[in-house]
Short mmCIF file of C-alpha atoms in Angstrom, two decimals:
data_model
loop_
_atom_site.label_atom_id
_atom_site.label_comp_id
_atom_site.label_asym_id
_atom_site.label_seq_id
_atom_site.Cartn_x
_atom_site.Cartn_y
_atom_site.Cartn_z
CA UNK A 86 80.35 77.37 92.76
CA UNK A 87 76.66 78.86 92.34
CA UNK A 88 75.89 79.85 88.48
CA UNK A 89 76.13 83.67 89.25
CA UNK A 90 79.02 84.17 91.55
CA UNK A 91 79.77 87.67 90.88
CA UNK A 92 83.23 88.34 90.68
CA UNK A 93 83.67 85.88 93.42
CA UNK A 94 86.15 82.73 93.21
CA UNK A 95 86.80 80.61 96.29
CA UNK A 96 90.41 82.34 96.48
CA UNK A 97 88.42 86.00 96.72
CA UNK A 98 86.12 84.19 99.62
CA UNK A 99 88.62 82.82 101.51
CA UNK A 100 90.76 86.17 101.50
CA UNK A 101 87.42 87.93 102.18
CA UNK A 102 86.80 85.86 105.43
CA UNK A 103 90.98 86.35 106.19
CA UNK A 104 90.37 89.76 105.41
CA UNK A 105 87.27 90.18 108.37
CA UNK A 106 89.03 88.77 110.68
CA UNK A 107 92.53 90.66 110.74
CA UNK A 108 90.22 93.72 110.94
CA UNK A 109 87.91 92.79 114.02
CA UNK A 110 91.56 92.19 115.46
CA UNK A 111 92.61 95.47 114.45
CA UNK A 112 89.93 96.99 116.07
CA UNK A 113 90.71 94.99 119.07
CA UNK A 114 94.02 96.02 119.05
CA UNK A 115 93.76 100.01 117.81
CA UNK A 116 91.11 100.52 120.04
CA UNK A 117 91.44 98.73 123.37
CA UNK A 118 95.03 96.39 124.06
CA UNK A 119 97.33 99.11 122.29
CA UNK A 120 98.88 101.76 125.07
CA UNK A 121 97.76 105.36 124.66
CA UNK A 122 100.53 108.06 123.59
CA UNK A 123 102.48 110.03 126.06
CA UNK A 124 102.06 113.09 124.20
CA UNK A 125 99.24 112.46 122.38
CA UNK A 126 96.61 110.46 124.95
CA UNK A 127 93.98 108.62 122.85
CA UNK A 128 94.41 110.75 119.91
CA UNK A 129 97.22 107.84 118.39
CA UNK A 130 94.26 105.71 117.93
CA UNK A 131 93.30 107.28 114.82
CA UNK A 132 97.03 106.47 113.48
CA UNK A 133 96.15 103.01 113.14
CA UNK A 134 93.77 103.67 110.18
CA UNK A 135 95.00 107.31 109.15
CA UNK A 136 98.57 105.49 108.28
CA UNK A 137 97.81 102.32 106.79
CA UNK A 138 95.49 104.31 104.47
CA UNK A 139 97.91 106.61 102.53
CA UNK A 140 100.06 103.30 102.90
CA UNK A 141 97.36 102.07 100.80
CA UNK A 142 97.03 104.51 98.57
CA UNK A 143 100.84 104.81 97.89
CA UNK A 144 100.70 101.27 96.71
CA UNK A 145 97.83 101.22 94.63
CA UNK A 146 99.33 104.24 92.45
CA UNK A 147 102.26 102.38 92.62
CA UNK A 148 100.80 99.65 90.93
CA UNK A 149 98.93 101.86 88.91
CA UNK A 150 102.40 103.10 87.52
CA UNK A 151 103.90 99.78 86.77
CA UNK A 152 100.53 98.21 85.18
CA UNK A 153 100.76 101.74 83.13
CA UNK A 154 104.54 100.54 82.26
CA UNK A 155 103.68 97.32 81.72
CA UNK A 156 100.82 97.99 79.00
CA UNK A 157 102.76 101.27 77.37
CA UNK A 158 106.00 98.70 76.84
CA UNK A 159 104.61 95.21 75.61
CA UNK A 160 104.72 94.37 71.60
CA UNK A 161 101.21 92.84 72.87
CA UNK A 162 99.47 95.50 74.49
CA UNK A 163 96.78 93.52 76.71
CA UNK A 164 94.12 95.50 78.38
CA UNK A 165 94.11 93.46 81.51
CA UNK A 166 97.07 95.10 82.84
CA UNK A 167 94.92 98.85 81.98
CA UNK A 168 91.82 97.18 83.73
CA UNK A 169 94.37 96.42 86.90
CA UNK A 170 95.80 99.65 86.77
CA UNK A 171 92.23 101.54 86.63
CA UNK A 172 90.83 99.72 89.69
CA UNK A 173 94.08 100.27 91.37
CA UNK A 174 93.86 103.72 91.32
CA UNK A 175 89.80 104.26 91.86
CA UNK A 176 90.95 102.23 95.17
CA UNK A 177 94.04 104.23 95.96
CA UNK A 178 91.35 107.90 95.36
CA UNK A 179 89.16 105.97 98.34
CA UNK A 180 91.72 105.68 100.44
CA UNK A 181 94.12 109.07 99.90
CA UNK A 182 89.96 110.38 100.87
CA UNK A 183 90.21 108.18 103.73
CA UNK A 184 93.26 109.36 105.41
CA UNK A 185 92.71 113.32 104.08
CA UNK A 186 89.22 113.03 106.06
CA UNK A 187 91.27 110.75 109.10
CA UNK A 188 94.27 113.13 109.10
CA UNK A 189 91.87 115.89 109.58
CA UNK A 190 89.81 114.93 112.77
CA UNK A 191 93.15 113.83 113.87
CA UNK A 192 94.70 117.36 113.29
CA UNK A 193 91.51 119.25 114.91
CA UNK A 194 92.95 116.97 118.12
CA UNK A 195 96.38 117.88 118.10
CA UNK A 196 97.18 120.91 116.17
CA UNK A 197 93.66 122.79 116.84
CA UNK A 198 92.85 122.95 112.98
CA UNK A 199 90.99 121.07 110.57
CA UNK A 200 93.51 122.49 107.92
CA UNK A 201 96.51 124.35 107.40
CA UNK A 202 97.82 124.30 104.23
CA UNK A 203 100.99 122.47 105.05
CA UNK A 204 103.43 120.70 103.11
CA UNK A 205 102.11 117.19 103.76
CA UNK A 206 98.58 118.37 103.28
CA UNK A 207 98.78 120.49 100.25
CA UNK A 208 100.74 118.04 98.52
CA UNK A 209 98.34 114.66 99.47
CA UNK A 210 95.16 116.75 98.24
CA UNK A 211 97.09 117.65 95.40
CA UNK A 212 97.77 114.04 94.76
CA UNK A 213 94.03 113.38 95.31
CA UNK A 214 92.83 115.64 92.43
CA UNK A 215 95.97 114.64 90.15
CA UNK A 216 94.31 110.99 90.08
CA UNK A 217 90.83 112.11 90.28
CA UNK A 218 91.77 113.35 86.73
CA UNK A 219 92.74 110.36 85.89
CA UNK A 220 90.04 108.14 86.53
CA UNK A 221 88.03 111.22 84.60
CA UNK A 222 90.07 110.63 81.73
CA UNK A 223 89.71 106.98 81.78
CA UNK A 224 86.20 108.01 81.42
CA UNK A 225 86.65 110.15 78.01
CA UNK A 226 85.22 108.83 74.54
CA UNK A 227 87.07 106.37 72.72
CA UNK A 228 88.17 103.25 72.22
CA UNK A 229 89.37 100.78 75.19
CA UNK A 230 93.00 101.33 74.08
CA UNK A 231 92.88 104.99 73.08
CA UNK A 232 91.92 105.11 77.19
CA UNK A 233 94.52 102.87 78.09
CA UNK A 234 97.14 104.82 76.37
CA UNK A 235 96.23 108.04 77.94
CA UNK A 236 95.68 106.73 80.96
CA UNK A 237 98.73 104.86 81.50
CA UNK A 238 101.10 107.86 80.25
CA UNK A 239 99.08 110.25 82.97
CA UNK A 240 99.50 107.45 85.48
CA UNK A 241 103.49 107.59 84.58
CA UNK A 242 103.46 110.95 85.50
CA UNK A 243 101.44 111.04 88.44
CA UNK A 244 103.31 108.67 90.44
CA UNK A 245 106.18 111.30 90.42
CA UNK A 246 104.27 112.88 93.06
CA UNK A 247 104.52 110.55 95.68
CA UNK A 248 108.16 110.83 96.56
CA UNK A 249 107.25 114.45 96.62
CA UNK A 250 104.33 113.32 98.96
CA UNK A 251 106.38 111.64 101.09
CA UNK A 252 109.70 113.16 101.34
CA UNK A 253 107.43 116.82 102.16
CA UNK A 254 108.05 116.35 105.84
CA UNK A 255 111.62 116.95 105.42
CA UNK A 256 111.47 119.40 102.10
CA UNK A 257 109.83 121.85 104.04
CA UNK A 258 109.14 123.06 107.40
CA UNK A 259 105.75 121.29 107.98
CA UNK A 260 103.37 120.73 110.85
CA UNK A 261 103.14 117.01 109.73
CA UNK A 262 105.11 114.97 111.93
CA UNK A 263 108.42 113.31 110.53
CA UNK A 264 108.73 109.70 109.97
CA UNK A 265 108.40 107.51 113.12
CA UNK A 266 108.83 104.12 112.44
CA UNK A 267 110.71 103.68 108.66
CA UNK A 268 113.75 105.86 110.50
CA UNK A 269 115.56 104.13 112.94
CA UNK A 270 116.66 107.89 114.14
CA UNK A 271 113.36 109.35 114.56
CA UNK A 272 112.60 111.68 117.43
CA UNK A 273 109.04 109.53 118.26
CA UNK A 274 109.69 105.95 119.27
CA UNK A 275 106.35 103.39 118.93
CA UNK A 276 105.62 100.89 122.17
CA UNK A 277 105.71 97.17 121.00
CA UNK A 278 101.88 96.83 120.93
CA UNK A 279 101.41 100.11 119.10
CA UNK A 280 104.01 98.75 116.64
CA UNK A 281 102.40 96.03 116.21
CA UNK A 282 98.83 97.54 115.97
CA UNK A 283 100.45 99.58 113.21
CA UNK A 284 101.79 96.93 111.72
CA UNK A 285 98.44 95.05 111.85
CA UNK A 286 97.12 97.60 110.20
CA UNK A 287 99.00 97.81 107.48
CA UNK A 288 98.75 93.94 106.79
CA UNK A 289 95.04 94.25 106.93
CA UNK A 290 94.64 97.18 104.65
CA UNK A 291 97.05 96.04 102.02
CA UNK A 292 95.21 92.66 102.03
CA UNK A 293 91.35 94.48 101.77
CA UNK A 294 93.32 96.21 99.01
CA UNK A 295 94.26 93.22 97.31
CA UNK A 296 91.15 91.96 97.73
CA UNK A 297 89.16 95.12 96.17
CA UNK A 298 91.22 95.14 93.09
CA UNK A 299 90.41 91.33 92.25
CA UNK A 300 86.95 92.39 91.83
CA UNK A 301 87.07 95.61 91.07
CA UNK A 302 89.04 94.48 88.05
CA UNK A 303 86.63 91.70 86.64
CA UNK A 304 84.13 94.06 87.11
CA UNK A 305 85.95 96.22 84.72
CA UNK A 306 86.44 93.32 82.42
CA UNK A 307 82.48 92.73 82.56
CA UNK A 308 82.09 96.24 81.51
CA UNK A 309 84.32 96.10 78.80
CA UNK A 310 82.57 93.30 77.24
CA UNK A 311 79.62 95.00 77.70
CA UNK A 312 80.86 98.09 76.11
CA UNK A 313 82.05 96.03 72.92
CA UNK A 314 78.89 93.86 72.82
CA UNK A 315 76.94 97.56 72.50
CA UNK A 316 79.04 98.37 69.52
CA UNK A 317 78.90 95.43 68.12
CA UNK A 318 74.94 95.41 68.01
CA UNK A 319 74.86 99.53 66.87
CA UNK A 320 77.69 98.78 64.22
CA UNK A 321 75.35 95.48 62.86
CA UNK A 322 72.63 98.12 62.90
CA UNK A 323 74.09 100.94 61.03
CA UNK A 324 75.08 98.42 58.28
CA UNK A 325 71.29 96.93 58.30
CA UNK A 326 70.48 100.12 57.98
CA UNK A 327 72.71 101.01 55.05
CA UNK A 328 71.93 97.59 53.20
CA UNK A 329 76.11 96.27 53.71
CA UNK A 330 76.07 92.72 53.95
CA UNK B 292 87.98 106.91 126.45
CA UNK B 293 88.99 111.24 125.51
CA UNK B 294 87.88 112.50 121.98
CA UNK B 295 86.26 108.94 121.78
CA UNK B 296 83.68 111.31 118.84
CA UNK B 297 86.75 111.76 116.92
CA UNK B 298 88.37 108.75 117.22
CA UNK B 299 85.76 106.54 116.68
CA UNK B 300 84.29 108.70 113.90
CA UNK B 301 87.65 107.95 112.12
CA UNK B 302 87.07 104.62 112.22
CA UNK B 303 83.65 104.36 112.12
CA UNK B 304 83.59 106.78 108.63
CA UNK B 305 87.01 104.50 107.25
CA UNK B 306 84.65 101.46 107.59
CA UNK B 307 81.82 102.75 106.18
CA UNK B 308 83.61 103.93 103.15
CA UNK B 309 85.73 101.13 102.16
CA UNK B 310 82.02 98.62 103.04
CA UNK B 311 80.13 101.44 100.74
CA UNK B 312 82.40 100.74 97.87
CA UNK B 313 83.06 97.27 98.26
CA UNK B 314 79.15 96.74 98.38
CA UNK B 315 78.78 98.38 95.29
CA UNK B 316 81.74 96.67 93.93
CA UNK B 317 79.91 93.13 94.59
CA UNK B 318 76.52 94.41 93.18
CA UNK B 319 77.67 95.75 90.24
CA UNK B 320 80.20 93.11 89.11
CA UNK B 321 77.17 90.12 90.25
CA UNK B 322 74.35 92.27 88.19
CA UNK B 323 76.94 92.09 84.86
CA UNK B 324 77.89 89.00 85.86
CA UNK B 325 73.94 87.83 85.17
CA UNK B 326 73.93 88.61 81.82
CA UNK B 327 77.67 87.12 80.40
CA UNK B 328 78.60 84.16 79.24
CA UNK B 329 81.31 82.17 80.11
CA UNK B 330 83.60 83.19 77.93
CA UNK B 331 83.80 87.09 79.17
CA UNK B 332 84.29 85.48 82.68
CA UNK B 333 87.66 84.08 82.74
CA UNK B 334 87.84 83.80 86.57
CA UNK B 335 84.47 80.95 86.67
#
């Protein structure tokens, strides 16, 4: 290992590298082997990154939730399982942008519109802000656990919305198409290399994910440490300054 | 390829957001990294 690695450990490389390749073959497959849609022509290609993205995201607040569990319920609150649940959801905000921006193009295609405020759309942006106010309120004064604590009871709560996210399609009347591959009675039926291209692509993006929270995590830990270090030095100060031994 | 601008520009705009933030992920955590000791890096 070189002195400074980074956040880097030969686990993080080698998933890295793993990581490159499954998505040069996801390009290969989303853009040229996979068949284009009946319906929908060319268009589908933007499923294969619009869906594994809020795929993404759903897991990362999922994770955000249970970290948040995890932390709130321990005798032995330990701020690694805050630190995983922060960089869990800063990842999941990247990608709920990445399929709200995704979704959009792909709706311009299909339905004519950039936006309508749908169901499915209304709620994901909602869910968008919801933890953009979280990670703001990680950021508010105080202590490392006076932020965990709030944060992990807002991250309780947000994760409610998901279901609500989710189960939209069929709550309300909605643009959004229903489910077409997690119900075996769906109207829309996937050819076997566009299921699989799907399927690549959720692999691959739950794997970069994996890989972003590693790092994203220590680099959290790095900046806690830091954080502490600075207090430590201005509290030595104040009590130079006040003559306390 | 039809609405290859669209298509691609989904793709093309995922990449470059989850490389943006991954790059900065790397730079930030290797420029703290500089200045720690061993101790505050558990993973090394």
């Amino acid at each position: 290992m070189t002195p400074n690695s980074g956040t880097g450990t030969s686990a993080t490389r080698r998933l890295g590298v793993l990581v490159i390749v499954l998505v040069i073959s996801l390009a290969l497959f989303g853009l040229q082997f996979s068949a284009e849609d009946v319906v929908q022509g060319s268009t589908v290609r933007i499923m294969y990154v619009h869906v594994p993205s809020i795929w993404t995201a759903y897991i990362a607040f999922f994770l955000t939730a249970v970290c948040s569990g995890v932390y709130l319920s321990r005798r032995q609150r330990s701020l690694a399982w805050d630190r995983v649940a922060g960089a869990s959801a800063e990842i999941g905000v990247l990608f709920v942008a990445v399929s709200l921006v995704t979704g959009s193009l792909w709706g311009r295609l299909t339905w004519g519109t950039y936006w309508v405020w749908d169901a499915r759309l209304t709620s994901t942006a909602f869910l968008f802000i919801t933890y953009v106010g979280y990670l703001a309120v990680r950021r508010l004064d105080g202590t490392h656990r006076q932020r965990a604590r709030r944060s992990s009871v807002m991250a309780l709560l947000a994760v409610l919305e998901i279901p609500l996210v989710h189960f939209s399609v069929n709550l309300w009347r909605s643009l959004h198409q229903d489910a077409s591959v997690a119900d075996p009675n769906a109207k829309v039926k996937l050819d076997g290399l566009m299921l699989f291209s799907l399927f690549l692509g959720l692999v691959t993006f739950t794997l970069l994910f994996v890989w972003l929270v590693l790092h994203r995590q220590r680099t959290m830990l790095l900046e806690d440490s830091f954080a502490d270090r600075g207090l430590d030095v201005a509290i030595a100060e104040r009590r130079n300054e006040a003559g306390v031994q | 390829m039809d609405h290859a601008a669209f298509i691609l520009g989904s793709w093309i705009g995922t990449a470059v957001a989850v490389i943006a933030y991954a790059a900065w992920v790397l730079r930030r955590g290797r420029a703290l990294s500089k200045h720690a000791s061993t101790e505050e890096k558990p993973w090394t």
